[in-house]
Coordinates of C-alpha atoms and ligand atoms in Angstrom, one line a residue:
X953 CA -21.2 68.3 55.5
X954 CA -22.8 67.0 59.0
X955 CA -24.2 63.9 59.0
X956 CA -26.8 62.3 61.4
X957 CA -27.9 58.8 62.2
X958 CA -31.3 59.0 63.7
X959 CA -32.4 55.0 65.3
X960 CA -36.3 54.9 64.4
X961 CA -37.6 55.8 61.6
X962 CA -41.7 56.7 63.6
X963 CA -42.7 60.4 64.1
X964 CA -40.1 61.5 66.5
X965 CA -37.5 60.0 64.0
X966 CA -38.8 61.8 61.1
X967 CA -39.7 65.2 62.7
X968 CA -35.9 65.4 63.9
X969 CA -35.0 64.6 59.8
X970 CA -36.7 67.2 58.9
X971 CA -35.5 70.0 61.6
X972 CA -32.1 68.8 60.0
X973 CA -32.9 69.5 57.2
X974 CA -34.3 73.0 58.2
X975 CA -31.4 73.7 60.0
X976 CA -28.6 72.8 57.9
X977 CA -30.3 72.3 54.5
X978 CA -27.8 71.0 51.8
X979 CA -24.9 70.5 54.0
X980 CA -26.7 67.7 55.9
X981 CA -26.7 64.0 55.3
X982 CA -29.2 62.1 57.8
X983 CA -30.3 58.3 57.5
X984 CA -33.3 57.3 59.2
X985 CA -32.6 53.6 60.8
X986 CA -35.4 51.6 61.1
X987 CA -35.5 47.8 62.1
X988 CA -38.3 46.7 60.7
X989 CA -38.3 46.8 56.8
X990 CA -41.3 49.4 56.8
X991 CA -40.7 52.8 57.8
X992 CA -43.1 55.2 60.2
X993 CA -43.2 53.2 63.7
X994 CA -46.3 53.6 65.8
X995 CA -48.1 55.7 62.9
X996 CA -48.4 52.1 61.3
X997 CA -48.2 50.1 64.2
X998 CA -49.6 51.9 67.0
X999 CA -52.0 54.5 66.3
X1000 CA -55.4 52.7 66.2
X1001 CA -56.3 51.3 62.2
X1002 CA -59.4 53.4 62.7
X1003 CA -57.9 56.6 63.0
X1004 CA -56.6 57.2 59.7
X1005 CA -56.7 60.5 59.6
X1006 CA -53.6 60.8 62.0
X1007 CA -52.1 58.1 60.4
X1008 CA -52.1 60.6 57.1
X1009 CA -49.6 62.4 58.8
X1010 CA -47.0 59.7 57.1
X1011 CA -47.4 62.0 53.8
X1012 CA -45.3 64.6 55.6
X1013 CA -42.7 62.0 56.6
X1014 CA -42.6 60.6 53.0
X1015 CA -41.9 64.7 51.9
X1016 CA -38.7 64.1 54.0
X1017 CA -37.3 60.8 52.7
X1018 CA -37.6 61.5 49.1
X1019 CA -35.5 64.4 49.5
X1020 CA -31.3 63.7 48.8
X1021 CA -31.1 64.8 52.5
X1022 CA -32.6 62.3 53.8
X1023 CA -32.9 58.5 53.9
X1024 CA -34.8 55.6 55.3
X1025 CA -32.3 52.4 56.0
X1026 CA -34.8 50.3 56.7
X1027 CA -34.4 46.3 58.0
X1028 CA -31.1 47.1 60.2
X1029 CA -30.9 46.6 63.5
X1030 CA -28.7 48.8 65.7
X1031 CA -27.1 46.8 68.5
X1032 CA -27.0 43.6 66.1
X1033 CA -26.5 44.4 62.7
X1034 CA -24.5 47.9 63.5
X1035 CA -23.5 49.0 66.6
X1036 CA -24.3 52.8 68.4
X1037 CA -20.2 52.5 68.4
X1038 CA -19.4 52.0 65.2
X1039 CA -22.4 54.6 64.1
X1040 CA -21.0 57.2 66.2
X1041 CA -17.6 56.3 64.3
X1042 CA -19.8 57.3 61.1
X1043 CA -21.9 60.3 62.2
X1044 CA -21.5 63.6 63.6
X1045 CA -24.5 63.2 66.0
X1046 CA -26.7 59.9 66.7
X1047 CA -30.1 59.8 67.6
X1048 CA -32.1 57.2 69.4
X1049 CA -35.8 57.9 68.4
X1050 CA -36.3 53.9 69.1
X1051 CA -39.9 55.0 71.3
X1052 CA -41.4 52.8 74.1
X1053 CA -42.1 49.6 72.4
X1054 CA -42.5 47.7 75.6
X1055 CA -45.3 47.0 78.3
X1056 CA -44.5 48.4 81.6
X1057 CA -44.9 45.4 83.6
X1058 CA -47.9 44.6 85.7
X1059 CA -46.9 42.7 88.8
X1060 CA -50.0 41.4 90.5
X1061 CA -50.2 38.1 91.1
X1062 CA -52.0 35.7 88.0
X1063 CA -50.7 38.5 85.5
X1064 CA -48.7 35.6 83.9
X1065 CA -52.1 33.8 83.3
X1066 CA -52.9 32.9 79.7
X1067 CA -55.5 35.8 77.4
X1068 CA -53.7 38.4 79.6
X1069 CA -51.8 41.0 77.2
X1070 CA -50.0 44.2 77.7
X1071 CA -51.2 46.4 75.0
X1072 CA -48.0 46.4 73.0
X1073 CA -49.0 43.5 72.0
X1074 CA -52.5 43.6 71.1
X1075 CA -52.1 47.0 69.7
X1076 CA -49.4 45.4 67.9
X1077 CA -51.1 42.5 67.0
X1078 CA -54.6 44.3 65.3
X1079 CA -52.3 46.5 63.7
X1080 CA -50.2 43.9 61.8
X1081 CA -47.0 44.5 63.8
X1082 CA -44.8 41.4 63.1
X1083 CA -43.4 40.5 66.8
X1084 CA -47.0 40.1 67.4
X1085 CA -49.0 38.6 64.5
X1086 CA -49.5 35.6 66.1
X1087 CA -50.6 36.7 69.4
X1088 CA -54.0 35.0 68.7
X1089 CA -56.2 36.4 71.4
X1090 CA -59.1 34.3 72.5
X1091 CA -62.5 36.5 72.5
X1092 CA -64.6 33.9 72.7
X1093 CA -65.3 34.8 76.5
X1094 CA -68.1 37.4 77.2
X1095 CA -66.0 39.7 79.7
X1096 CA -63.5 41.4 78.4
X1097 CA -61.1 43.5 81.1
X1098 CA -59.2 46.9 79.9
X1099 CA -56.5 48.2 82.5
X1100 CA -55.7 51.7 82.7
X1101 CA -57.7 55.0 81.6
X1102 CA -55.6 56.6 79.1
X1103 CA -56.2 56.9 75.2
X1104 CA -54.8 53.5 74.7
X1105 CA -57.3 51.8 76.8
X1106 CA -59.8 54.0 75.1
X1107 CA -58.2 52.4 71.5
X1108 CA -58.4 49.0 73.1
X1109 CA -62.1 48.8 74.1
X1110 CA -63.0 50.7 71.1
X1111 CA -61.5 48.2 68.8
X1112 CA -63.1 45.4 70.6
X1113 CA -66.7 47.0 71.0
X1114 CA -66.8 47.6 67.0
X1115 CA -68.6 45.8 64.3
X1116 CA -67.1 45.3 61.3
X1117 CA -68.7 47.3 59.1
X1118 CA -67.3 50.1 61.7
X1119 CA -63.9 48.8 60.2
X1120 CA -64.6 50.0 56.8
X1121 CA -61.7 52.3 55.8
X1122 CA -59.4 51.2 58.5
X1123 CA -56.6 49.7 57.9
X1124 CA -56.9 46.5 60.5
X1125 CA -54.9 43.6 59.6
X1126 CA -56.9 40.8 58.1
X1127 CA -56.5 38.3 60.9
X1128 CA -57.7 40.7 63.9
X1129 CA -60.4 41.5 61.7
X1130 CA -61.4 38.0 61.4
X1131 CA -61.1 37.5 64.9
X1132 CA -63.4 40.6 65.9
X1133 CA -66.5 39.5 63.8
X1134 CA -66.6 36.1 65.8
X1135 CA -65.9 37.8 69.0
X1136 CA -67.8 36.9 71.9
X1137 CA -67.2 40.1 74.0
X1138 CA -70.5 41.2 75.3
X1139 CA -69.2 43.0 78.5
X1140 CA -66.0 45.6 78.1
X1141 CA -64.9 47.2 82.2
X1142 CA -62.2 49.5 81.5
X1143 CA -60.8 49.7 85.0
X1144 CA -59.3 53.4 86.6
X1145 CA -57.8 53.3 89.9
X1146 CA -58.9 57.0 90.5
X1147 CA -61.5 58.6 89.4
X1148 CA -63.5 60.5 86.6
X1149 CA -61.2 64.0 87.5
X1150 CA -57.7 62.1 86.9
X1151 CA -58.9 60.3 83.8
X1152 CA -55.7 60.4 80.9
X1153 CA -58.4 60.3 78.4
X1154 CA -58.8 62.9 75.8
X1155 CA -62.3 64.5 74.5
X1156 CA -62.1 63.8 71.1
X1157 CA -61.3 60.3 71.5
X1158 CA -63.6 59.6 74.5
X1159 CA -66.5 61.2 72.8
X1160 CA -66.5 58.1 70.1
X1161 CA -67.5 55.9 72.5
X1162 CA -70.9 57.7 72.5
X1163 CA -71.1 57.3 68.6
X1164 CA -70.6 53.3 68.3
X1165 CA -73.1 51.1 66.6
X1166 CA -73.6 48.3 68.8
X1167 CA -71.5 49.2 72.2
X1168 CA -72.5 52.3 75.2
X1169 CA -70.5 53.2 77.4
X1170 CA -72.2 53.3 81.2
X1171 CA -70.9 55.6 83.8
X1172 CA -72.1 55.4 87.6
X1173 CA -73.4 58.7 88.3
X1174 CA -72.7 58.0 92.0
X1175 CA -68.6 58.1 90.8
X1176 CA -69.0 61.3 89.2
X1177 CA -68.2 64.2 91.9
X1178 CA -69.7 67.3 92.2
X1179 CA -70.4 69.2 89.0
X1180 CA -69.2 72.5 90.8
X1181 CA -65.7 70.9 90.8
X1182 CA -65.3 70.7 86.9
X1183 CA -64.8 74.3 87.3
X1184 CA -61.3 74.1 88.4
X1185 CA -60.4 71.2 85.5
X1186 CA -58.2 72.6 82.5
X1187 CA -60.1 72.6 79.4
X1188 CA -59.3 69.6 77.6
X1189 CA -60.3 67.4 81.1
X1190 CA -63.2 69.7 81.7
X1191 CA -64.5 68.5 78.3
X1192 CA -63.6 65.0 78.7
X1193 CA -65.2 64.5 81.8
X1194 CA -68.3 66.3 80.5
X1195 CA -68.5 63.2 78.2
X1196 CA -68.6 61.0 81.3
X1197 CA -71.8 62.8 82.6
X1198 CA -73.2 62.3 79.4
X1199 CA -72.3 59.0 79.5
X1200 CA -74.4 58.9 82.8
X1201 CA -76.6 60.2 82.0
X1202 CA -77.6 57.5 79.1
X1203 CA -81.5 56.2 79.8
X1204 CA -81.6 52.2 80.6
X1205 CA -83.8 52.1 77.3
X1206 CA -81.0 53.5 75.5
X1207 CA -78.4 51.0 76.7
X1208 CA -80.4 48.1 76.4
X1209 CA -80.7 48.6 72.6
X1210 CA -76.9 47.7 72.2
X1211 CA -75.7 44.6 73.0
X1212 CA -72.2 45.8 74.4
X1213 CA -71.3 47.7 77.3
X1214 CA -68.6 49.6 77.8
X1215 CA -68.5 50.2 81.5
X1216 CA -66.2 52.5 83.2
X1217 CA -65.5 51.6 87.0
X1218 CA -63.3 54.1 88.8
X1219 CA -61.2 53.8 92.5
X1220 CA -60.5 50.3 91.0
X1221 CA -57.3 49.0 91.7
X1222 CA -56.9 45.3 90.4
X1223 CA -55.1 43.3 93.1
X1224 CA -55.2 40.0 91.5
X1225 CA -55.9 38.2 88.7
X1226 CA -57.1 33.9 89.1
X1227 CA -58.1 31.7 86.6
X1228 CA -57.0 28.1 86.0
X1229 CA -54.3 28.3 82.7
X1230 CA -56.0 31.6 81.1
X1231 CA -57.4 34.4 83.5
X1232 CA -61.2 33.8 84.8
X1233 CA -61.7 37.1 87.0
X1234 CA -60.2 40.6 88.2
X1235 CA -59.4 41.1 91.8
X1236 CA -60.0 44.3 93.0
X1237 CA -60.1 46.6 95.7
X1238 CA -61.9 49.8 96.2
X1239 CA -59.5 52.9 96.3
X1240 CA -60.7 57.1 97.5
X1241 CA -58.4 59.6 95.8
X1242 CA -56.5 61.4 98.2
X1243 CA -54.1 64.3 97.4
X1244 CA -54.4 63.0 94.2
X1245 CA -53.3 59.3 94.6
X1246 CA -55.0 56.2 95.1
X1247 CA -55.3 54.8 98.5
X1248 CA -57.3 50.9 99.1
X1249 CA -60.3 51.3 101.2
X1250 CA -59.7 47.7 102.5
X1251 CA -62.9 46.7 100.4
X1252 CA -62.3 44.1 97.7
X1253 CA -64.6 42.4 95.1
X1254 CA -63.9 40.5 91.8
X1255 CA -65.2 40.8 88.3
X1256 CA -65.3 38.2 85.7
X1257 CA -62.9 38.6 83.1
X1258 CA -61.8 36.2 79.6
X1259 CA -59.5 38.6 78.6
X1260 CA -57.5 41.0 80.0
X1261 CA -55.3 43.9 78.8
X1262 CA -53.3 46.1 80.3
X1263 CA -52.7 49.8 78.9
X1264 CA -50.3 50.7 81.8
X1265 CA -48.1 52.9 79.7
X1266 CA -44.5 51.9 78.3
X1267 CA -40.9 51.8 78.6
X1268 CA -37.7 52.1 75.7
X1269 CA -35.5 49.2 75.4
X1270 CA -32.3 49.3 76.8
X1271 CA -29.2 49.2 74.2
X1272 CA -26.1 48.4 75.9
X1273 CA -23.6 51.1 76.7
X1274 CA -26.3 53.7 76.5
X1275 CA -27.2 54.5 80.1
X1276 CA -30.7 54.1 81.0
X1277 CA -33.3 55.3 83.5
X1278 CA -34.6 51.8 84.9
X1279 CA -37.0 54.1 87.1
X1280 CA -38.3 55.7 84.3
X1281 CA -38.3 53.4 81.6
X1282 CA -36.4 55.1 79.4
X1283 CA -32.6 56.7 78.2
X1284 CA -30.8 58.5 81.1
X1285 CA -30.2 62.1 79.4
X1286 CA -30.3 65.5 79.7
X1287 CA -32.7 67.3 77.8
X1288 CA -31.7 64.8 74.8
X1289 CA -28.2 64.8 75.4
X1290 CA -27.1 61.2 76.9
X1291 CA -23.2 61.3 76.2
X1292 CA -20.9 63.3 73.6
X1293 CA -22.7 62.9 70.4
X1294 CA -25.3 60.5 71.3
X1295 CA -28.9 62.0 72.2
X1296 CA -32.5 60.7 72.3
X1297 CA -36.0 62.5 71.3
X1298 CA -39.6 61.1 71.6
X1299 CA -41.2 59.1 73.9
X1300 CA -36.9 57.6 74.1
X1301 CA -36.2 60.8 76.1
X1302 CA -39.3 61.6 77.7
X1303 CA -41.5 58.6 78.2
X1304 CA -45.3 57.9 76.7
X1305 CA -46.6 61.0 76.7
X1306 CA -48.3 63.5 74.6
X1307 CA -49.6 63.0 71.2
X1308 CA -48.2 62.7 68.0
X1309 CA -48.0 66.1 67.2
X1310 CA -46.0 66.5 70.6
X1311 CA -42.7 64.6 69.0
X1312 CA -42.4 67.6 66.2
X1313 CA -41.1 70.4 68.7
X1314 CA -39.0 67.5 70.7
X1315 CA -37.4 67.1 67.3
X1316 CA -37.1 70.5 66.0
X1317 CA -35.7 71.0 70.0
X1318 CA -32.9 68.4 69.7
X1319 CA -31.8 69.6 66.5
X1320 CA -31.0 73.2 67.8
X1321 CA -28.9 71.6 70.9
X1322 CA -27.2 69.3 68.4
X1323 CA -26.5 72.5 66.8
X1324 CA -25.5 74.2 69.6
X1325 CA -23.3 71.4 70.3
X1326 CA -21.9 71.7 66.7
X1327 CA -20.8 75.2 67.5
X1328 CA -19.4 74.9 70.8
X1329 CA -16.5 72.5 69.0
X1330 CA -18.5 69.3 71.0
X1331 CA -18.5 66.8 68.4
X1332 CA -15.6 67.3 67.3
X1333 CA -13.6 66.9 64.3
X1334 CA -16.3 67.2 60.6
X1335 CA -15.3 64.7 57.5
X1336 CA -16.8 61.7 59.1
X1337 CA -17.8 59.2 56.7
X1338 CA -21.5 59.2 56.9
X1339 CA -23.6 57.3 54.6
X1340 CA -21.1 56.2 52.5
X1341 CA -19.1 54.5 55.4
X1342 CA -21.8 53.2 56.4
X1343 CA -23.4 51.6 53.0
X1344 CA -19.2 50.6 52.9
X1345 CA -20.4 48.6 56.3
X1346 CA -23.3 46.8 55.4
X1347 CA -21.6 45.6 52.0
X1348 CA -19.3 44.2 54.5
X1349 CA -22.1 42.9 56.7
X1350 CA -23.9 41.7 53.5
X1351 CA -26.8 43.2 55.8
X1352 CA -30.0 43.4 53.2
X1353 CA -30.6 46.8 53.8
X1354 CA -34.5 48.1 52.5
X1355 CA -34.5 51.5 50.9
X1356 CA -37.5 53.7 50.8
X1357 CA -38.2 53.2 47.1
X1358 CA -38.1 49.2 48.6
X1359 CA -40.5 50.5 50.7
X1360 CA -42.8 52.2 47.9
X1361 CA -43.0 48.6 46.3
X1362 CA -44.3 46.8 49.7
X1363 CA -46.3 49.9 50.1
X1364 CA -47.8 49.4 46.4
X1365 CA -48.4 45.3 46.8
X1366 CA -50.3 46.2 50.6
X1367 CA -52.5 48.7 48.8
X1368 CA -52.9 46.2 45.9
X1369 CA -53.6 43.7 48.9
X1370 CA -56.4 46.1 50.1
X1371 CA -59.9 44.7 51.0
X1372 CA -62.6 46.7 49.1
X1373 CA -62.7 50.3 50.8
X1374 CA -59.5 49.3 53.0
X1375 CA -56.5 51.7 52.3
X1376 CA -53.7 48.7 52.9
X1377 CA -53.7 44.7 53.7
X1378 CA -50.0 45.3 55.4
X1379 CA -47.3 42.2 55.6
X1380 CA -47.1 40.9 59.0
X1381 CA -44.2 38.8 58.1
X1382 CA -40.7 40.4 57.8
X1383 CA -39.5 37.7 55.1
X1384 CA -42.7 38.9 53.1
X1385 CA -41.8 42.3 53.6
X1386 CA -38.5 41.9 52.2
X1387 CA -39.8 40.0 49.6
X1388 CA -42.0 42.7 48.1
X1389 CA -39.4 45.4 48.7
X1390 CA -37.2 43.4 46.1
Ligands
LIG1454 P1 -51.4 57.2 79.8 O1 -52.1 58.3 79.2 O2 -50.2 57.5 80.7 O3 -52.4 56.3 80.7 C1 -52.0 55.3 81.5 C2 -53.2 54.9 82.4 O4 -52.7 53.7 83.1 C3 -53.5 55.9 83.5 O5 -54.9 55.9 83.6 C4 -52.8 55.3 84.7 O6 -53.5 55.6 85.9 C5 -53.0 53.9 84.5 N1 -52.1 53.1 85.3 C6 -50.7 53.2 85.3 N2 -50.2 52.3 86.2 C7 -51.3 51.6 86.7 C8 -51.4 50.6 87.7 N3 -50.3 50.1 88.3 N4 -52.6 50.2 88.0 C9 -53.7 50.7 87.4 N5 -53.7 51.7 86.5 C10 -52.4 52.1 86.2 O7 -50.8 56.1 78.8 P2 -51.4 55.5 77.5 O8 -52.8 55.3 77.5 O9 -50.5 54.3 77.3 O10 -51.0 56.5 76.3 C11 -49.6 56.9 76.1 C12 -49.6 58.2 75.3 O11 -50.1 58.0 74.0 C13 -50.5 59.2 76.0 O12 -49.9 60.5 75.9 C14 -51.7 59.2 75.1 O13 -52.5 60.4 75.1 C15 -51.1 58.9 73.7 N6 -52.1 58.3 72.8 C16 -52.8 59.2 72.1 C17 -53.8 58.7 71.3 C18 -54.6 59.6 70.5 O14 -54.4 60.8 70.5 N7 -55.6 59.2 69.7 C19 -54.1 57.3 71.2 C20 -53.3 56.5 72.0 C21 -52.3 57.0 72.8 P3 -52.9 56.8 86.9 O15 -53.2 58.1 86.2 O16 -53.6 56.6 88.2 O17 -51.4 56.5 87.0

């Protein structure tokens, strides 16, 4: 029997399970880690509540932990509860698929200033994640700032440009939707310090911006570079930017009939950000892409701004003993393999990219070099204790561990939670959590 402790229970996690599980079918024991008491990581608390047809990838995952195979050990927290030590004692092969739950930090000066967030933690706070319930952001201000032109800045200004009726059938956490109906956002600048041709923005997403009820997205044609030059853009950008010159191509008539913009300024590099307590305006200065990077002009303006968020991309969290690519933001390894035994997959080994779709061939990848491993006489000797040491552990521990038919019970009492035509109402509070797991 092989057994495998994977660290993160969100898609990379679960497509690894499941290549397991492929790959060794009944001789293979994994359990899924997860510190939060919930499984499926940034399906629930990352990808946007309005996209729920992604999130309905989860079904899969659930396929996977209600098989013996597998299991989701949910509430435990490796590097305090259990350590990667102590699990590598336990398991054949361990696997960090702990993502990149944190900001990359944004050093311009006034970046500490209050109603500034990194969007960890608003994404993480509309989505009900539980470090950042009570993030309370103040959108009472009528110029709201969005930092950054990748799909997570697109999810940011989308979810603040919405009504609420656009909310119907999301899954939005109770309190952000509260907040969003007495928002006072008017004015959304999503800011891109190159231009429309190095956008990170994907078509299908980018094209919703179009579709909004009361928001339009304005493009300077003048930013917009020759048409001729699409030519040369791979497809997905090609079509993505062909939504920008639709965007410019919106009549003044047409825009003033919604009472939000979204405006997209390019070769916009924020130098600064002032304000007296919380943030009051943007600093910026003018950039010109050259050999594809972004080089200041010298010329410098400001923009007024009550909120600002920052979707800069993210980095892992270190976890001591495990070496780690400060540069990079993530686990120091080699195609997956960090040390003997110990490997990362997902956005752990590679960084934020890709979608979610990207983390099943990372997964069914890392199994097959585990495997390889396996073979070559790597991880040495078999007959490690696996789950049962480890449930022998957390006796010891007295660690309250949540198992996924715990999870099935919060799962029932958020859908039973539900607003009318909402799928879930989900616990923001881990004590809650816990509560309705038992
Ligand atoms: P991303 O796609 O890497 O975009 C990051 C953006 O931040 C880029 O525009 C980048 O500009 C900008 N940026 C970085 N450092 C900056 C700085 N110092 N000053 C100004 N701008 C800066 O990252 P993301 O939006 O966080 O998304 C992460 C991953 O999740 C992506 O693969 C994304 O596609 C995926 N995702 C997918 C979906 C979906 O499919 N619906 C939704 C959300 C996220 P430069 O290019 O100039 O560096």
């Amino acid at each position: 029997m092989r057994h495998i402790a994977i660290i993160g229970s969100g898609p990379a996690g679960f497509y690894t399970a499941e290549a397991a599980q492929k790959q060794w079918g009944e001789d293979v024991r994994v359990d899924i880690f997860d510190k939060l008491p919930v499984p499926y990581g940034l399906i629930r608390t990352g990808v946007a509540p309005d996209h729920q047809s992604i999130k309905g990838v989860s079904r899969r995952y659930e396929k996977a932990a209600l098989t013996d195979q597998v299991r989701f050990v949910g509430n435990v927290s490796v590097g305090a509860d259990v350590s990667i030590a102590e699990l590598q004692q336990l398991y054949d092969a361990v696997v960090l698929a702990t993502g990149a739950p944190n900001d990359r930090a944004f050093d311009i000066p006034g970046a500490d200033l209050g109603n500034v967030f990194g969007s960890a933690s608003l994404v993480g706070w509309y989505n009900g994640h539980p470090q950042f319930a009570d993030l309370n952001p103040d959108l009472s201000g009528r110029h709201a700032v969005v930092i950054g032109m990748g799909n997570v800045a697109l999810d940011v200004a989308r979810i603040l440009a919405k009504t609420e009726s656009e909310f119907a059938g999301s899954d939005i956490v109770g309190h952000a939707l509260d907040a969003l109906k007495s928002s006072g956002v008017e004015h959304i600048t999503i800011l891109g310090r190159r231009g429309p041709h190095q956008i990170m923005m994907t078509p299908k997403e980018l094209g919703e911006l179009a579709h909004l009820e009361r928001a339009s997205p304005r493009v300077r044609l003048d930013d917009l570079p020759d048409p001729a030059e699409d030519a040369l853009l791979e497809p997905g950008l090609r079509k993505s930017v062909t939504h920008l010159r639709s965007f410019a191509a919106i009549p003044e008539d047409m825009h003033a009939e919604k009472p939000v913009e979204v405006e997209f300024d390019f070769f916009a590099s924020p130098t600064a950000m002032t304000g007296d307590g919380n943030v009051a305006s943007v600093e910026i200065e003018r950039t010109e892409v050259r050999t594809g990077r972004a080089v200041g002009t010298g010329e410098s303006y400001s923009i007024p701004a009550d909120i600002v968020v920052t979707c800069i991309g993210y980095r892992s969290s270190p976890i001591e003993g495990v070496p780690f690519d400060e540069r990079a933001g993530r686990f120091a390894n080699d195609d997956g393999r960090i040390l003997t035994g110990l490997y990362c997959v997902g956005w752990a080994r590679r960084g934020p990219s890709g979608t979610i779709g990207t983390n099943r061939p990372d997964g069914y990848a890392l199994i097959d070099k585990i495997a390889e491993d396996i073979d070559a006489g790597l991880l040495g000797r078999t007959g490690k204790k696996g789950r049962e040491g480890f449930d022998a552990l957390a006796v010891d521990r007295k660690l309250d561990i949540i198992t996924f038919r715990d999870w099935k019970k919060i799962e029932e009492a958020e859908e039973a939670a539900a607003r009318e035509g909402a799928p879930r109402e989900k616990f923001v509070d881990i004590e809650a959590m816990i509560k309705a797991g038992h």
